[in-house]
Amino acid sequence: MHNGSLDRHIYDRTKGPLLDWSKRLKIIKGLIEGLVYMHKGSMLWIVNRDLKPNNILLDYNMNPRIADFGSARALSSDVAEEHTNMVVGTCGYKAPEYASRGVYSVKTDVFSFGVLVLAIISGRKNTILEKQGDTVGDLVRYAWHMWKDQRLHELVDPSLGNGYEIAEITRCAQMALLCAQEDPADRLTMTDVATMLNFESMSLSMEPKQPTVLSKIFSPTPHVLAPCWWVSS
């Protein structure tokens, strides 16, 4: 793809400012369209199981393409669950039930999508603090605190400056947090997400639940990231 992978833009100090909010929102909407098709529109319900910025490719017009289906699995329906003893994927983007028990469904991709959106908004990576009992990651926790305290402007990638609408950031962040819930039953479907991102269609009355409190004291600071420790089952 002409513009490479998403991670080369959102985590790069030189390219990051070139990816303004309108382009980032376009990428988010494109990912939603792709996932709705994978989860509802295709003949089989497809779970990618490794959604992350490295696997989102950008074409000449910055349209996103979901890539790397080497870990993907097909399900018989969008409500089906399967189990595997070989957990693949990337730490920080794997859903808790998949990382710990090998259980996957379309809700596995929904979790990863939620983290992806938070990364697109913030330009930050999500680190799992497993030794402290973390299951969702520091970026998700930080974003929840910023949403709860109505300080989402602090979550936004500084390279965006003031070039964004806080109402759009708020809607996208709340939607992302509703996707990145620890319990799959609390997560949205991608069809819900597609409806929710229509800014004029509905108000966001749903509130994301607070992530489980860590076993050690947590300070919602995005600047100090701990290593990620995990073991596949």
JSON list of C-alpha atoms in Angstrom, two decimals, residues 137-222:
[
{"chain": "A", "resi": 137, "resn": "GLY", "atom": "CA", "xyz": [-4.05, -2.08, 29.33]},
{"chain": "A", "resi": 138, "resn": "ASP", "atom": "CA", "xyz": [-2.83, 1.28, 30.55]},
{"chain": "A", "resi": 139, "resn": "LEU", "atom": "CA", "xyz": [-4.12, 3.25, 27.55]},
{"chain": "A", "resi": 140, "resn": "VAL", "atom": "CA", "xyz": [-7.66, 1.94, 28.08]},
{"chain": "A", "resi": 141, "resn": "ARG", "atom": "CA", "xyz": [-7.47, 2.77, 31.79]},
{"chain": "A", "resi": 142, "resn": "TYR", "atom": "CA", "xyz": [-6.08, 6.23, 31.16]},
{"chain": "A", "resi": 143, "resn": "ALA", "atom": "CA", "xyz": [-8.72, 6.94, 28.50]},
{"chain": "A", "resi": 144, "resn": "TRP", "atom": "CA", "xyz": [-11.49, 5.86, 30.87]},
{"chain": "A", "resi": 145, "resn": "HIS", "atom": "CA", "xyz": [-10.25, 8.23, 33.57]},
{"chain": "A", "resi": 146, "resn": "MET", "atom": "CA", "xyz": [-10.00, 11.09, 31.07]},
{"chain": "A", "resi": 147, "resn": "TRP", "atom": "CA", "xyz": [-13.52, 10.35, 29.79]},
{"chain": "A", "resi": 148, "resn": "LYS", "atom": "CA", "xyz": [-14.95, 10.11, 33.32]},
{"chain": "A", "resi": 149, "resn": "ASP", "atom": "CA", "xyz": [-13.30, 13.38, 34.37]},
{"chain": "A", "resi": 150, "resn": "GLN", "atom": "CA", "xyz": [-14.31, 15.13, 31.13]},
{"chain": "A", "resi": 151, "resn": "ARG", "atom": "CA", "xyz": [-10.65, 15.74, 30.28]},
{"chain": "A", "resi": 152, "resn": "LEU", "atom": "CA", "xyz": [-10.50, 13.96, 26.93]},
{"chain": "A", "resi": 153, "resn": "HIS", "atom": "CA", "xyz": [-8.52, 16.85, 25.46]},
{"chain": "A", "resi": 154, "resn": "GLU", "atom": "CA", "xyz": [-5.60, 15.44, 27.48]},
{"chain": "A", "resi": 155, "resn": "LEU", "atom": "CA", "xyz": [-5.94, 12.11, 25.66]},
{"chain": "A", "resi": 156, "resn": "VAL", "atom": "CA", "xyz": [-5.62, 13.66, 22.18]},
{"chain": "A", "resi": 157, "resn": "ASP", "atom": "CA", "xyz": [-2.33, 13.31, 20.31]},
{"chain": "A", "resi": 158, "resn": "PRO", "atom": "CA", "xyz": [-0.48, 16.63, 20.88]},
{"chain": "A", "resi": 159, "resn": "SER", "atom": "CA", "xyz": [0.53, 16.64, 17.21]},
{"chain": "A", "resi": 160, "resn": "LEU", "atom": "CA", "xyz": [-3.11, 17.42, 16.34]},
{"chain": "A", "resi": 161, "resn": "GLY", "atom": "CA", "xyz": [-2.87, 20.79, 18.07]},
{"chain": "A", "resi": 162, "resn": "ASN", "atom": "CA", "xyz": [-6.35, 22.31, 18.16]},
{"chain": "A", "resi": 163, "resn": "GLY", "atom": "CA", "xyz": [-7.37, 20.84, 14.81]},
{"chain": "A", "resi": 164, "resn": "TYR", "atom": "CA", "xyz": [-10.25, 18.69, 16.02]},
{"chain": "A", "resi": 165, "resn": "GLU", "atom": "CA", "xyz": [-13.81, 18.89, 17.31]},
{"chain": "A", "resi": 166, "resn": "ILE", "atom": "CA", "xyz": [-13.96, 17.83, 20.95]},
{"chain": "A", "resi": 167, "resn": "ALA", "atom": "CA", "xyz": [-17.49, 16.46, 20.38]},
{"chain": "A", "resi": 168, "resn": "GLU", "atom": "CA", "xyz": [-16.13, 14.06, 17.74]},
{"chain": "A", "resi": 169, "resn": "ILE", "atom": "CA", "xyz": [-13.25, 13.04, 20.01]},
{"chain": "A", "resi": 170, "resn": "THR", "atom": "CA", "xyz": [-15.69, 12.43, 22.87]},
{"chain": "A", "resi": 171, "resn": "ARG", "atom": "CA", "xyz": [-17.98, 10.28, 20.74]},
{"chain": "A", "resi": 172, "resn": "CYS", "atom": "CA", "xyz": [-15.11, 8.24, 19.30]},
{"chain": "A", "resi": 173, "resn": "ALA", "atom": "CA", "xyz": [-13.45, 7.76, 22.70]},
{"chain": "A", "resi": 174, "resn": "GLN", "atom": "CA", "xyz": [-16.69, 6.72, 24.38]},
{"chain": "A", "resi": 175, "resn": "MET", "atom": "CA", "xyz": [-17.42, 4.33, 21.52]},
{"chain": "A", "resi": 176, "resn": "ALA", "atom": "CA", "xyz": [-13.90, 2.90, 21.82]},
{"chain": "A", "resi": 177, "resn": "LEU", "atom": "CA", "xyz": [-14.25, 2.37, 25.56]},
{"chain": "A", "resi": 178, "resn": "LEU", "atom": "CA", "xyz": [-17.60, 0.62, 25.03]},
{"chain": "A", "resi": 179, "resn": "CYS", "atom": "CA", "xyz": [-15.78, -1.72, 22.64]},
{"chain": "A", "resi": 180, "resn": "ALA", "atom": "CA", "xyz": [-12.82, -2.31, 24.97]},
{"chain": "A", "resi": 181, "resn": "GLN", "atom": "CA", "xyz": [-14.89, -3.56, 27.90]},
{"chain": "A", "resi": 182, "resn": "GLU", "atom": "CA", "xyz": [-13.45, -6.47, 29.86]},
{"chain": "A", "resi": 183, "resn": "ASP", "atom": "CA", "xyz": [-16.62, -8.57, 29.63]},
{"chain": "A", "resi": 184, "resn": "PRO", "atom": "CA", "xyz": [-17.54, -9.48, 26.02]},
{"chain": "A", "resi": 185, "resn": "ALA", "atom": "CA", "xyz": [-21.23, -9.18, 26.93]},
{"chain": "A", "resi": 186, "resn": "ASP", "atom": "CA", "xyz": [-20.70, -5.48, 27.69]},
{"chain": "A", "resi": 187, "resn": "ARG", "atom": "CA", "xyz": [-19.11, -4.72, 24.32]},
{"chain": "A", "resi": 188, "resn": "LEU", "atom": "CA", "xyz": [-20.88, -3.22, 21.36]},
{"chain": "A", "resi": 189, "resn": "THR", "atom": "CA", "xyz": [-21.27, -5.07, 18.08]},
{"chain": "A", "resi": 190, "resn": "MET", "atom": "CA", "xyz": [-19.71, -3.51, 15.00]},
{"chain": "A", "resi": 191, "resn": "THR", "atom": "CA", "xyz": [-23.22, -2.82, 13.72]},
{"chain": "A", "resi": 192, "resn": "ASP", "atom": "CA", "xyz": [-23.86, -0.84, 16.92]},
{"chain": "A", "resi": 193, "resn": "VAL", "atom": "CA", "xyz": [-20.61, 1.03, 16.35]},
{"chain": "A", "resi": 194, "resn": "ALA", "atom": "CA", "xyz": [-21.55, 1.93, 12.78]},
{"chain": "A", "resi": 195, "resn": "THR", "atom": "CA", "xyz": [-24.84, 3.39, 14.01]},
{"chain": "A", "resi": 196, "resn": "MET", "atom": "CA", "xyz": [-23.22, 5.15, 16.95]},
{"chain": "A", "resi": 197, "resn": "LEU", "atom": "CA", "xyz": [-20.63, 6.95, 14.85]},
{"chain": "A", "resi": 198, "resn": "ASN", "atom": "CA", "xyz": [-23.39, 8.70, 12.91]},
{"chain": "A", "resi": 199, "resn": "PHE", "atom": "CA", "xyz": [-23.04, 11.88, 14.93]},
{"chain": "A", "resi": 200, "resn": "GLU", "atom": "CA", "xyz": [-26.56, 13.11, 14.23]},
{"chain": "A", "resi": 201, "resn": "SER", "atom": "CA", "xyz": [-28.43, 9.83, 14.60]},
{"chain": "A", "resi": 202, "resn": "MET", "atom": "CA", "xyz": [-28.36, 9.28, 18.35]},
{"chain": "A", "resi": 203, "resn": "SER", "atom": "CA", "xyz": [-27.01, 10.45, 21.67]},
{"chain": "A", "resi": 204, "resn": "LEU", "atom": "CA", "xyz": [-24.55, 8.29, 23.55]},
{"chain": "A", "resi": 205, "resn": "SER", "atom": "CA", "xyz": [-26.49, 7.25, 26.64]},
{"chain": "A", "resi": 206, "resn": "MET", "atom": "CA", "xyz": [-24.40, 4.13, 27.30]},
{"chain": "A", "resi": 207, "resn": "GLU", "atom": "CA", "xyz": [-21.52, 4.53, 29.72]},
{"chain": "A", "resi": 208, "resn": "PRO", "atom": "CA", "xyz": [-18.43, 2.32, 29.66]},
{"chain": "A", "resi": 209, "resn": "LYS", "atom": "CA", "xyz": [-17.74, 0.44, 32.88]},
{"chain": "A", "resi": 210, "resn": "GLN", "atom": "CA", "xyz": [-14.60, 1.22, 34.82]},
{"chain": "A", "resi": 211, "resn": "PRO", "atom": "CA", "xyz": [-11.79, -1.29, 34.25]},
{"chain": "A", "resi": 212, "resn": "THR", "atom": "CA", "xyz": [-11.02, -3.53, 37.20]},
{"chain": "A", "resi": 213, "resn": "VAL", "atom": "CA", "xyz": [-8.86, -1.81, 39.80]},
{"chain": "A", "resi": 214, "resn": "LEU", "atom": "CA", "xyz": [-5.25, -2.98, 39.63]},
{"chain": "A", "resi": 215, "resn": "SER", "atom": "CA", "xyz": [-3.77, -4.98, 42.48]},
{"chain": "A", "resi": 216, "resn": "LYS", "atom": "CA", "xyz": [-1.20, -2.20, 42.97]},
{"chain": "A", "resi": 217, "resn": "ILE", "atom": "CA", "xyz": [-1.68, 1.55, 43.04]},
{"chain": "A", "resi": 218, "resn": "PHE", "atom": "CA", "xyz": [-2.43, 2.92, 39.58]},
{"chain": "A", "resi": 219, "resn": "SER", "atom": "CA", "xyz": [-1.58, 6.44, 38.51]},
{"chain": "A", "resi": 220, "resn": "PRO", "atom": "CA", "xyz": [-3.25, 7.35, 35.18]},
{"chain": "A", "resi": 221, "resn": "THR", "atom": "CA", "xyz": [-0.10, 8.72, 33.61]},
{"chain": "A", "resi": 222, "resn": "PRO", "atom": "CA", "xyz": [0.59, 7.90, 29.96]}
]
